[in-house]
Amino acid sequence: MCIILIINDIDSDTSGRGHTKMSPGTRSRSRSPLKMESKKESEDSKKKDSRRERSRSKERNSNKTKSRHRSKSRERKRSRSKERKRNRSTSKERERSKRKRSRSPKLKDGKKDPAEEAEEFNKDKRTEKKVPLSLEELLTKKKAEEAALSKPKFLTKEERIAEALRKRQEAADEARRKMEEERNKQLEFLKTAKEFSDDRDRGERDMYRERERRDRQMRREKEREDVPGEDKSKVKEVKEKDKDKESEAIRERYLGIIKKRKRIRRLNDRKFVFDWDAGDDTSNDYNQLYKEKHQVQFFGRGNIAGIDIKAQKKDQSKFYGDLMEKRRTEAEKDQEKKRLKGVASREAKQRWDDRHWSEKPLEDMVERDWRIFKEDFNISCKGGRIPNPIRFWKEADLPKELLDIIDEIGYKEPTPIQRQAIPIGLQNRDIIGVAETGSGKTAAFLIPLLKWIMGLPKIERMEDADQGPYAIILAPTRELAQQIEEESIKFGKNLGIRTVSIIGGISREEQGFKLRQGCEIVIATPGRLIDVLENRYLVLNQCTYVVMDEADRMIDMGFEPEVRKILEYLPVTNEKPDTEEAEDDAFTLKNFNTKKKYRQTVMFTATMPPTIERLARTFLRRPTVVYIGNIGKPVDRVEQIVYMVSENEKRKKLLDVLNKGIDPPIIIFVNQKKGADVLAKSLEKMGHNACTLHGGKGQEQREFALASLKGGSKEILVATDVAGRGIDIKDVSMVINYDMARNIEDYTHRIGRTGRAGKAGVAITFITKDDSATFYDLKQVLLQSSASSCPPELANHPEAQHKPGTVVQKKRKDEKVYIN
């Protein structure tokens, strides 16, 4: 083997030498004489020598590196040759061993000899020994690994899922580990704390028990000492008696001293006898433990079943009170008395502050009280700084003469609209009052007007009589104008304030004569007032107070152009500015007690249609809107009854209602003048006292009809919508709509003739198929009223299911499909 290695080395050496170039030294020696001979010119010899030196140094460096590579390659070849020889030797040995195995005999059971197995294992181990990698291979392997790591590796979906699961598992393991650590720490801490507290609590419990035992012993001794001598002897006697009785009862029960004869029931005796023997009473127990039972006391909300809970609570509170009384010191008792006294004073103060507004004086009223006051009377307002309402007439800022007249007329308490509208009117503010019919709107605008006129000097009033009235009040109908005139005369007669009404049906010259005599208030219908103004019977040079009563009715009757024309006759110099100053009471009251005060416009209505809002925006300056109750809805005091009948059945149904018994006066409304006369005549024939009121009647006939109904000579008034607005007839018990009104607003005003001034009333309405346009609105009014019920005929009628004019989408089940 040594010989082969040497030969290989020699071969490799020789092969390497054969392939390598000659060294620079030998090359230079062989070439330099030839060059010297070929080149005779020696001028550039020095330069060439220097160049040669440089090239030689380069060649030396390159030869060094080459020689290193050669030595490495030789070593590799030598190592490879050694490995080959080893492999050959191992292969030969394996062949030899195989031959030996084939020659050696086998064991009987087919197993190999253990020595041979060990030898084979050692040989395999030797052969399996790996050859270490060379330095270059290690470097190249490391570079390849770094390159592979530097390149981005794109993972598949499965690999990404696996990586995410692995990270999640690692995070869960980490969190679990931290929780375990925290739990172990807590357990260890609790263990040490428990050990410490157990040692301390044991000592404290022992001390507490010892103290309790001593206290009980001292208490018993004190109780024994407190009992006087006679009482002690009595207690001792009672105990001895109880003991004797107990022993006697035991002897009787167990020794059989008293033998009771068994009673034999006779044939006629009762089978069951429940008579009580006094000797069988076991309720009294002589044992002290059972005689003086300890009362069970539950902590918290526990109670014993079968016993009155209130009695248990009473006993429990008594028990705890006695217990606390015994335990407390004198200082603690004093402190508890002070605390209870403070609680009682606070509760008393709270009760004092929470008094009802009617029990408080005016100066003690707070914002909360005023809010409750408005809720009680269903008052709501909007628009600027609104003054507080009037609680009682005596608290109103009114002259004594006016208060005396109010008391004389019989106004005990102001109505809701009067409570809020009068203070606003006294501030010279414009008002829109929306209130139910019969709510006292007339006095609400008359009282502020009368107070202002009373504040003017009387001499000026006489001198300026030809300049016209101070105020005009517009009403839609003659009857309403006359009713307002009556109320105004009641108030103004004793105050020297004159009132003139200008209405149709009366001579214009007669009215002109009254106007020339002078007046402070003019009450008029729009048409006749325009006529008087155009004919110069009246001028409005000093008019600063304008009232439009039942303004919605005036607009519905087509008086809007006339109203606008009348307002144009008023002077423009006293109009309020349409700014925030119109809401400031200091600004509006600046010249209130003079004739040149700012104009005040007041509008009262039962409903609030868009036309009224448009008119208010034109002529009112920053008005305060006062709502009383529900806008445009009848009062809940009126019971509404609706009958669905045909046109021919109306007369019969009306007679049935009248024959049941009526409490006069009653009003029957129809839609046509002729129908009113025909119905009144037929009622007269049937024995009912009836009169008529409609636009075709003269003024004298109208006044006579109203006077006869108010006086009681007539029981029934058959009228058109002329009597539907503002007419105040006292104690109207029933209103019958013989013909249904054309719209729901007129219906509201019609039934508003009953149930006035806080009284109850009944409204009966006959409807036919021709009135289907009002079915929906009528149904809604009935459903919203608490005192009324909607009949099923109206509730289930198709026209009452949706508002007129709306397009209703039919349901699929209601559609009809025609198939050819």
PDB file of C-alpha atoms in Angstrom, residues 80-287:
ATOM      1  CA  ARG A  80      -9.116   9.961  -2.181  1.00  0.00           C
ATOM      2  CA  SER A  81      -6.574   7.253  -2.968  1.00  0.00           C
ATOM      3  CA  LYS A  82      -6.465   6.307   0.733  1.00  0.00           C
ATOM      4  CA  GLU A  83     -10.258   6.041   0.824  1.00  0.00           C
ATOM      5  CA  ARG A  84     -10.263   3.815  -2.237  1.00  0.00           C
ATOM      6  CA  LYS A  85      -7.724   1.520  -0.639  1.00  0.00           C
ATOM      7  CA  ARG A  86      -9.765   1.388   2.555  1.00  0.00           C
ATOM      8  CA  ASN A  87     -12.921   0.552   0.623  1.00  0.00           C
ATOM      9  CA  ARG A  88     -11.096  -2.181  -1.224  1.00  0.00           C
ATOM     10  CA  SER A  89      -9.775  -3.637   2.015  1.00  0.00           C
ATOM     11  CA  THR A  90     -13.241  -3.527   3.642  1.00  0.00           C
ATOM     12  CA  SER A  91     -14.847  -5.195   0.609  1.00  0.00           C
ATOM     13  CA  LYS A  92     -12.246  -7.948   0.760  1.00  0.00           C
ATOM     14  CA  GLU A  93     -12.881  -8.455   4.448  1.00  0.00           C
ATOM     15  CA  ARG A  94     -16.658  -8.669   3.839  1.00  0.00           C
ATOM     16  CA  GLU A  95     -16.087 -11.353   1.198  1.00  0.00           C
ATOM     17  CA  ARG A  96     -13.910 -13.269   3.581  1.00  0.00           C
ATOM     18  CA  SER A  97     -16.462 -13.042   6.338  1.00  0.00           C
ATOM     19  CA  LYS A  98     -19.191 -14.292   3.978  1.00  0.00           C
ATOM     20  CA  ARG A  99     -17.107 -17.234   3.070  1.00  0.00           C
ATOM     21  CA  LYS A 100     -16.513 -17.979   6.730  1.00  0.00           C
ATOM     22  CA  ARG A 101     -20.225 -17.761   7.424  1.00  0.00           C
ATOM     23  CA  SER A 102     -20.994 -20.135   4.634  1.00  0.00           C
ATOM     24  CA  ARG A 103     -18.440 -22.492   6.020  1.00  0.00           C
ATOM     25  CA  SER A 104     -19.451 -22.206   9.679  1.00  0.00           C
ATOM     26  CA  PRO A 105     -22.384 -24.451  10.839  1.00  0.00           C
ATOM     27  CA  LYS A 106     -25.752 -22.799  11.668  1.00  0.00           C
ATOM     28  CA  LEU A 107     -27.473 -23.014  15.049  1.00  0.00           C
ATOM     29  CA  LYS A 108     -30.280 -25.423  15.443  1.00  0.00           C
ATOM     30  CA  ASP A 109     -32.953 -22.823  16.114  1.00  0.00           C
ATOM     31  CA  GLY A 110     -31.921 -20.688  13.103  1.00  0.00           C
ATOM     32  CA  LYS A 111     -30.303 -17.963  15.192  1.00  0.00           C
ATOM     33  CA  LYS A 112     -26.800 -16.547  14.605  1.00  0.00           C
ATOM     34  CA  ASP A 113     -23.924 -16.808  16.984  1.00  0.00           C
ATOM     35  CA  PRO A 114     -23.837 -13.730  19.299  1.00  0.00           C
ATOM     36  CA  ALA A 115     -20.075 -13.323  18.784  1.00  0.00           C
ATOM     37  CA  GLU A 116     -20.574 -13.155  15.041  1.00  0.00           C
ATOM     38  CA  GLU A 117     -23.378 -10.607  15.464  1.00  0.00           C
ATOM     39  CA  ALA A 118     -21.170  -8.365  17.605  1.00  0.00           C
ATOM     40  CA  GLU A 119     -18.359  -8.620  15.067  1.00  0.00           C
ATOM     41  CA  GLU A 120     -20.695  -7.705  12.213  1.00  0.00           C
ATOM     42  CA  PHE A 121     -22.091  -4.736  14.190  1.00  0.00           C
ATOM     43  CA  ASN A 122     -18.578  -3.412  14.823  1.00  0.00           C
ATOM     44  CA  LYS A 123     -17.689  -3.803  11.165  1.00  0.00           C
ATOM     45  CA  ASP A 124     -20.790  -2.005  10.051  1.00  0.00           C
ATOM     46  CA  LYS A 125     -20.023   0.784  12.478  1.00  0.00           C
ATOM     47  CA  ARG A 126     -16.532   1.104  11.046  1.00  0.00           C
ATOM     48  CA  THR A 127     -17.744   1.132   7.493  1.00  0.00           C
ATOM     49  CA  GLU A 128     -20.475   3.662   8.257  1.00  0.00           C
ATOM     50  CA  LYS A 129     -17.988   6.189   9.547  1.00  0.00           C
ATOM     51  CA  LYS A 130     -18.359   9.357   7.468  1.00  0.00           C
ATOM     52  CA  VAL A 131     -15.494  11.197   5.878  1.00  0.00           C
ATOM     53  CA  PRO A 132     -15.207  14.845   7.080  1.00  0.00           C
ATOM     54  CA  LEU A 133     -15.819  17.552   4.481  1.00  0.00           C
ATOM     55  CA  SER A 134     -12.989  19.694   3.232  1.00  0.00           C
ATOM     56  CA  LEU A 135     -12.726  23.393   3.997  1.00  0.00           C
ATOM     57  CA  GLU A 136     -13.781  24.461   0.489  1.00  0.00           C
ATOM     58  CA  GLU A 137     -16.824  22.180   0.567  1.00  0.00           C
ATOM     59  CA  LEU A 138     -17.812  23.619   3.955  1.00  0.00           C
ATOM     60  CA  LEU A 139     -17.461  27.170   2.604  1.00  0.00           C
ATOM     61  CA  THR A 140     -19.454  26.437  -0.520  1.00  0.00           C
ATOM     62  CA  LYS A 141     -22.154  24.702   1.577  1.00  0.00           C
ATOM     63  CA  LYS A 142     -22.350  27.686   3.940  1.00  0.00           C
ATOM     64  CA  LYS A 143     -22.603  30.120   1.003  1.00  0.00           C
ATOM     65  CA  ALA A 144     -25.368  28.042  -0.563  1.00  0.00           C
ATOM     66  CA  GLU A 145     -27.306  28.011   2.736  1.00  0.00           C
ATOM     67  CA  GLU A 146     -26.910  31.806   3.126  1.00  0.00           C
ATOM     68  CA  ALA A 147     -28.055  32.352  -0.467  1.00  0.00           C
ATOM     69  CA  ALA A 148     -31.049  30.116   0.119  1.00  0.00           C
ATOM     70  CA  LEU A 149     -31.896  32.022   3.306  1.00  0.00           C
ATOM     71  CA  SER A 150     -31.495  35.415   1.627  1.00  0.00           C
ATOM     72  CA  LYS A 151     -33.952  34.491  -1.131  1.00  0.00           C
ATOM     73  CA  PRO A 152     -37.650  35.102  -0.287  1.00  0.00           C
ATOM     74  CA  LYS A 153     -39.512  31.887   0.264  1.00  0.00           C
ATOM     75  CA  PHE A 154     -43.165  31.825  -0.835  1.00  0.00           C
ATOM     76  CA  LEU A 155     -45.230  29.600   1.395  1.00  0.00           C
ATOM     77  CA  THR A 156     -48.233  27.637   0.219  1.00  0.00           C
ATOM     78  CA  LYS A 157     -51.637  27.970   1.854  1.00  0.00           C
ATOM     79  CA  GLU A 158     -51.150  24.782   3.890  1.00  0.00           C
ATOM     80  CA  GLU A 159     -47.757  25.995   5.109  1.00  0.00           C
ATOM     81  CA  ARG A 160     -49.209  29.385   6.086  1.00  0.00           C
ATOM     82  CA  ILE A 161     -52.054  27.682   8.018  1.00  0.00           C
ATOM     83  CA  ALA A 162     -49.596  25.423   9.742  1.00  0.00           C
ATOM     84  CA  GLU A 163     -47.374  28.393  10.628  1.00  0.00           C
ATOM     85  CA  ALA A 164     -50.350  30.345  12.012  1.00  0.00           C
ATOM     86  CA  LEU A 165     -51.490  27.364  14.063  1.00  0.00           C
ATOM     87  CA  ARG A 166     -47.984  26.930  15.388  1.00  0.00           C
ATOM     88  CA  LYS A 167     -47.777  30.603  16.436  1.00  0.00           C
ATOM     89  CA  ARG A 168     -51.248  30.462  18.021  1.00  0.00           C
ATOM     90  CA  GLN A 169     -50.300  27.352  19.919  1.00  0.00           C
ATOM     91  CA  GLU A 170     -47.117  29.030  21.114  1.00  0.00           C
ATOM     92  CA  ALA A 171     -49.100  32.111  22.259  1.00  0.00           C
ATOM     93  CA  ALA A 172     -51.691  29.908  24.033  1.00  0.00           C
ATOM     94  CA  ASP A 173     -48.925  27.946  25.730  1.00  0.00           C
ATOM     95  CA  GLU A 174     -47.278  31.172  26.822  1.00  0.00           C
ATOM     96  CA  ALA A 175     -50.566  32.576  28.193  1.00  0.00           C
ATOM     97  CA  ARG A 176     -51.290  29.283  29.952  1.00  0.00           C
ATOM     98  CA  ARG A 177     -47.852  29.319  31.463  1.00  0.00           C
ATOM     99  CA  LYS A 178     -48.322  32.900  32.719  1.00  0.00           C
ATOM    100  CA  MET A 179     -51.748  32.047  34.167  1.00  0.00           C
ATOM    101  CA  GLU A 180     -50.301  29.068  35.939  1.00  0.00           C
ATOM    102  CA  GLU A 181     -47.584  31.250  37.389  1.00  0.00           C
ATOM    103  CA  GLU A 182     -50.147  33.859  38.541  1.00  0.00           C
ATOM    104  CA  ARG A 183     -52.387  31.158  40.036  1.00  0.00           C
ATOM    105  CA  ASN A 184     -49.484  29.630  41.888  1.00  0.00           C
ATOM    106  CA  LYS A 185     -48.488  33.051  43.216  1.00  0.00           C
ATOM    107  CA  GLN A 186     -52.077  33.787  44.367  1.00  0.00           C
ATOM    108  CA  LEU A 187     -52.429  30.394  46.014  1.00  0.00           C
ATOM    109  CA  GLU A 188     -49.163  30.861  47.782  1.00  0.00           C
ATOM    110  CA  PHE A 189     -50.175  34.365  48.905  1.00  0.00           C
ATOM    111  CA  LEU A 190     -53.609  33.204  50.106  1.00  0.00           C
ATOM    112  CA  LYS A 191     -52.065  30.301  51.932  1.00  0.00           C
ATOM    113  CA  THR A 192     -49.674  32.562  53.823  1.00  0.00           C
ATOM    114  CA  ALA A 193     -52.466  35.104  54.503  1.00  0.00           C
ATOM    115  CA  LYS A 194     -54.799  32.391  55.768  1.00  0.00           C
ATOM    116  CA  GLU A 195     -52.178  31.002  58.054  1.00  0.00           C
ATOM    117  CA  PHE A 196     -51.530  34.484  59.406  1.00  0.00           C
ATOM    118  CA  SER A 197     -55.250  35.408  59.766  1.00  0.00           C
ATOM    119  CA  ASP A 198     -56.169  32.091  61.376  1.00  0.00           C
ATOM    120  CA  ASP A 199     -53.610  32.662  64.072  1.00  0.00           C
ATOM    121  CA  ARG A 200     -54.849  36.203  64.682  1.00  0.00           C
ATOM    122  CA  ASP A 201     -58.612  35.461  64.402  1.00  0.00           C
ATOM    123  CA  ARG A 202     -58.351  32.595  66.830  1.00  0.00           C
ATOM    124  CA  GLY A 203     -56.971  34.913  69.465  1.00  0.00           C
ATOM    125  CA  GLU A 204     -59.565  37.624  68.699  1.00  0.00           C
ATOM    126  CA  ARG A 205     -62.468  35.153  68.821  1.00  0.00           C
ATOM    127  CA  ASP A 206     -61.325  33.823  72.155  1.00  0.00           C
ATOM    128  CA  MET A 207     -61.053  37.364  73.521  1.00  0.00           C
ATOM    129  CA  TYR A 208     -64.517  38.298  72.165  1.00  0.00           C
ATOM    130  CA  ARG A 209     -66.154  35.192  73.622  1.00  0.00           C
ATOM    131  CA  GLU A 210     -64.560  35.795  76.989  1.00  0.00           C
ATOM    132  CA  ARG A 211     -65.772  39.409  76.968  1.00  0.00           C
ATOM    133  CA  GLU A 212     -69.330  38.359  75.976  1.00  0.00           C
ATOM    134  CA  ARG A 213     -69.398  35.744  78.744  1.00  0.00           C
ATOM    135  CA  ARG A 214     -68.297  38.307  81.318  1.00  0.00           C
ATOM    136  CA  ASP A 215     -70.869  40.856  80.063  1.00  0.00           C
ATOM    137  CA  ARG A 216     -73.714  38.330  80.282  1.00  0.00           C
ATOM    138  CA  GLN A 217     -72.667  37.312  83.767  1.00  0.00           C
ATOM    139  CA  MET A 218     -72.503  40.952  84.926  1.00  0.00           C
ATOM    140  CA  ARG A 219     -75.900  41.702  83.345  1.00  0.00           C
ATOM    141  CA  ARG A 220     -77.521  38.782  85.130  1.00  0.00           C
ATOM    142  CA  GLU A 221     -76.015  39.825  88.435  1.00  0.00           C
ATOM    143  CA  LYS A 222     -77.216  43.399  87.890  1.00  0.00           C
ATOM    144  CA  GLU A 223     -80.748  42.204  87.059  1.00  0.00           C
ATOM    145  CA  ARG A 224     -80.797  40.112  90.213  1.00  0.00           C
ATOM    146  CA  GLU A 225     -79.628  43.122  92.248  1.00  0.00           C
ATOM    147  CA  ASP A 226     -82.231  45.430  90.636  1.00  0.00           C
ATOM    148  CA  VAL A 227     -85.175  43.187  91.667  1.00  0.00           C
ATOM    149  CA  PRO A 228     -86.502  44.337  95.087  1.00  0.00           C
ATOM    150  CA  GLY A 229     -87.002  41.922  97.960  1.00  0.00           C
ATOM    151  CA  GLU A 230     -90.783  41.461  97.583  1.00  0.00           C
ATOM    152  CA  ASP A 231     -90.469  40.904  93.833  1.00  0.00           C
ATOM    153  CA  LYS A 232     -87.742  38.332  94.446  1.00  0.00           C
ATOM    154  CA  SER A 233     -89.976  36.406  96.766  1.00  0.00           C
ATOM    155  CA  LYS A 234     -92.884  36.570  94.295  1.00  0.00           C
ATOM    156  CA  VAL A 235     -90.679  35.311  91.461  1.00  0.00           C
ATOM    157  CA  LYS A 236     -89.491  32.481  93.723  1.00  0.00           C
ATOM    158  CA  GLU A 237     -93.067  31.548  94.609  1.00  0.00           C
ATOM    159  CA  VAL A 238     -94.142  31.516  90.947  1.00  0.00           C
ATOM    160  CA  LYS A 239     -91.195  29.279  90.066  1.00  0.00           C
ATOM    161  CA  GLU A 240     -91.988  26.874  92.898  1.00  0.00           C
ATOM    162  CA  LYS A 241     -95.684  26.731  91.875  1.00  0.00           C
ATOM    163  CA  ASP A 242     -94.719  26.020  88.282  1.00  0.00           C
ATOM    164  CA  LYS A 243     -92.361  23.286  89.459  1.00  0.00           C
ATOM    165  CA  ASP A 244     -95.073  21.676  91.565  1.00  0.00           C
ATOM    166  CA  LYS A 245     -97.571  21.812  88.726  1.00  0.00           C
ATOM    167  CA  GLU A 246     -95.040  20.308  86.347  1.00  0.00           C
ATOM    168  CA  SER A 247     -94.289  17.376  88.706  1.00  0.00           C
ATOM    169  CA  GLU A 248     -98.023  16.805  89.280  1.00  0.00           C
ATOM    170  CA  ALA A 249     -98.660  16.766  85.529  1.00  0.00           C
ATOM    171  CA  ILE A 250     -95.855  14.207  85.089  1.00  0.00           C
ATOM    172  CA  ARG A 251     -97.306  11.959  87.812  1.00  0.00           C
ATOM    173  CA  GLU A 252    -100.772  12.126  86.302  1.00  0.00           C
ATOM    174  CA  ARG A 253     -99.434  11.349  82.860  1.00  0.00           C
ATOM    175  CA  TYR A 254     -96.999   8.561  83.602  1.00  0.00           C
ATOM    176  CA  LEU A 255     -97.970   7.058  87.008  1.00  0.00           C
ATOM    177  CA  GLY A 256    -101.646   6.695  86.257  1.00  0.00           C
ATOM    178  CA  ILE A 257    -102.955   8.164  89.503  1.00  0.00           C
ATOM    179  CA  ILE A 258    -106.177   9.450  87.949  1.00  0.00           C
ATOM    180  CA  LYS A 259    -107.945   6.765  86.001  1.00  0.00           C
ATOM    181  CA  LYS A 260    -110.601   8.038  83.616  1.00  0.00           C
ATOM    182  CA  ARG A 261    -113.551   5.861  82.935  1.00  0.00           C
ATOM    183  CA  LYS A 262    -113.978   4.952  79.361  1.00  0.00           C
ATOM    184  CA  ARG A 263    -117.196   6.429  78.131  1.00  0.00           C
ATOM    185  CA  ILE A 264    -119.560   4.041  76.462  1.00  0.00           C
ATOM    186  CA  ARG A 265    -121.485   5.502  73.567  1.00  0.00           C
ATOM    187  CA  ARG A 266    -125.151   4.847  73.701  1.00  0.00           C
ATOM    188  CA  LEU A 267    -127.261   4.052  70.713  1.00  0.00           C
ATOM    189  CA  ASN A 268    -128.889   7.485  70.516  1.00  0.00           C
ATOM    190  CA  ASP A 269    -125.658   9.464  71.109  1.00  0.00           C
ATOM    191  CA  ARG A 270    -123.896  11.281  68.373  1.00  0.00           C
ATOM    192  CA  LYS A 271    -121.224   9.353  66.543  1.00  0.00           C
ATOM    193  CA  PHE A 272    -118.624  12.141  66.634  1.00  0.00           C
ATOM    194  CA  VAL A 273    -118.308  14.299  69.745  1.00  0.00           C
ATOM    195  CA  PHE A 274    -116.109  17.396  69.475  1.00  0.00           C
ATOM    196  CA  ASP A 275    -116.693  18.757  72.957  1.00  0.00           C
ATOM    197  CA  TRP A 276    -113.526  20.226  74.531  1.00  0.00           C
ATOM    198  CA  ASP A 277    -112.445  19.020  77.941  1.00  0.00           C
ATOM    199  CA  ALA A 278    -110.686  21.713  79.968  1.00  0.00           C
ATOM    200  CA  GLY A 279    -108.405  19.098  81.464  1.00  0.00           C
ATOM    201  CA  ASP A 280    -107.024  18.230  78.044  1.00  0.00           C
ATOM    202  CA  ASP A 281    -105.579  21.738  77.533  1.00  0.00           C
ATOM    203  CA  THR A 282    -101.880  21.387  76.794  1.00  0.00           C
ATOM    204  CA  SER A 283    -101.199  24.962  75.745  1.00  0.00           C
ATOM    205  CA  ASN A 284     -99.740  25.898  79.175  1.00  0.00           C
ATOM    206  CA  ASP A 285     -96.294  24.486  79.735  1.00  0.00           C
ATOM    207  CA  TYR A 286     -94.667  24.625  83.177  1.00  0.00           C
ATOM    208  CA  ASN A 287     -91.135  24.065  81.934  1.00  0.00           C
TER     209      ASN A 287
END
